[in-house]
C-alpha positions as a Python dict, from the first residue, in 0.01 Angstrom:
ca = {
    (1, 'M'): (0, 0, 0),
    (2, 'T'): (277, -120, 185),
    (3, 'Q'): (284, -550, 199),
    (4, 'T'): (265, -577, 578),
    (5, 'I'): (467, -921, 739),
    (6, 'P'): (312, -909, 1074),
    (7, 'E'): (639, -1069, 1238),
    (8, 'L'): (892, -901, 1048),
    (9, 'T'): (773, -564, 982),
    (10, 'T'): (544, -276, 1225),
    (11, 'A'): (452, 52, 1147),
    (12, 'N'): (643, 380, 1178),
    (13, 'D'): (705, 415, 1556),
    (14, 'P'): (974, 591, 1636),
    (15, 'L'): (920, 417, 1995),
    (16, 'Q'): (1006, 61, 1861),
    (17, 'N'): (1316, 230, 1614),
    (18, 'K'): (1149, 4, 1345),
    (19, 'M'): (1036, 113, 990),
    (20, 'V'): (812, -78, 717),
    (21, 'F'): (965, -223, 441),
    (22, 'P'): (887, -84, 115),
    (23, 'E'): (644, -306, -152),
    (24, 'H'): (856, -129, -462),
    (25, 'G'): (1193, 26, -542),
    (26, 'Y'): (1535, -40, -403),
    (27, 'V'): (1638, -86, -56),
    (28, 'R'): (2010, -62, 99),
    (29, 'L'): (2156, -347, 294),
    (30, 'K'): (2105, -162, 619),
    (31, 'Q'): (1738, -211, 518),
    (32, 'I'): (1727, -572, 479),
    (33, 'L'): (1970, -668, 756),
    (34, 'G'): (1896, -662, 1117),
    (35, 'P'): (1813, -531, 1330),
    (36, 'L'): (1619, -259, 1181),
    (37, 'G'): (1575, -478, 874),
    (38, 'P'): (1364, -825, 897),
    (39, 'L'): (1679, -1084, 803),
    (40, 'P'): (1844, -1107, 1140),
    (41, 'I'): (2164, -1220, 975),
    (42, 'S'): (2547, -1075, 936),
    (43, 'K'): (2628, -874, 616),
    (44, 'S'): (2910, -1176, 583),
    (45, 'G'): (2645, -1431, 579),
    (46, 'F'): (2468, -1203, 372),
    (47, 'W'): (2699, -1196, 81),
    (48, 'A'): (2805, -1567, 140),
    (49, 'G'): (2414, -1651, 54),
    (50, 'V'): (2458, -1389, -274),
    (51, 'K'): (2718, -1562, -395),
    (52, 'T'): (2546, -1889, -333),
    (53, 'G'): (2257, -1795, -514),
    (54, 'K'): (2074, -1811, -196),
    (55, 'F'): (1986, -1453, -154),
    (56, 'P'): (1877, -1238, -433),
    (57, 'K'): (2132, -1058, -683),
    (58, 'P'): (2231, -705, -577),
    (59, 'R'): (2219, -424, -841),
    (60, 'K'): (2515, -148, -890),
    (61, 'I'): (2349, 209, -930),
    (62, 'S'): (2712, 389, -829),
    (63, 'A'): (3059, 324, -814),
    (64, 'R'): (2984, 316, -404),
    (65, 'V'): (2567, 224, -394),
    (66, 'T'): (2443, -139, -391),
    (67, 'V'): (2102, -167, -358),
    (68, 'W'): (1842, -443, -405),
    (69, 'R'): (1461, -466, -551),
    (70, 'A'): (1248, -457, -223),
    (71, 'E'): (1013, -719, -441),
    (72, 'D'): (1316, -957, -441),
    (73, 'I'): (1348, -950, -63),
    (74, 'L'): (1031, -973, -25),
    (75, 'T'): (1012, -1242, -169),
    (76, 'L'): (1289, -1414, -74),
    (77, 'L'): (1093, -1315, 282),
    (78, 'Q'): (754, -1519, 230),
    (79, 'E'): (1036, -1844, 111),
    (80, 'I'): (1166, -1856, 453),
    (81, 'E'): (864, -1788, 631),
    (82, 'Q'): (750, -2086, 409),
    (83, 'G'): (1009, -2279, 473),
    (84, 'N'): (1136, -2323, 111),
    (85, 'T'): (1491, -2181, 186),
}
């Protein structure tokens, strides 16, 4: 079952061009950042947050592929909604 955060995710709808954020597994940066992802910040802003420890650390699964655990991103989104960041 996919976890739903109403303000941030919607059902898969080709007309709205949005996707449901996965509850488990790995996600790429384009799935995390807007316009399709739940975080409306720039890539450089996100990477700055990773560097300072504000955002989760990535995992390299190959020389050219960087991913984040979906669970870590969902936790981050919940912390943002609660005002804990």
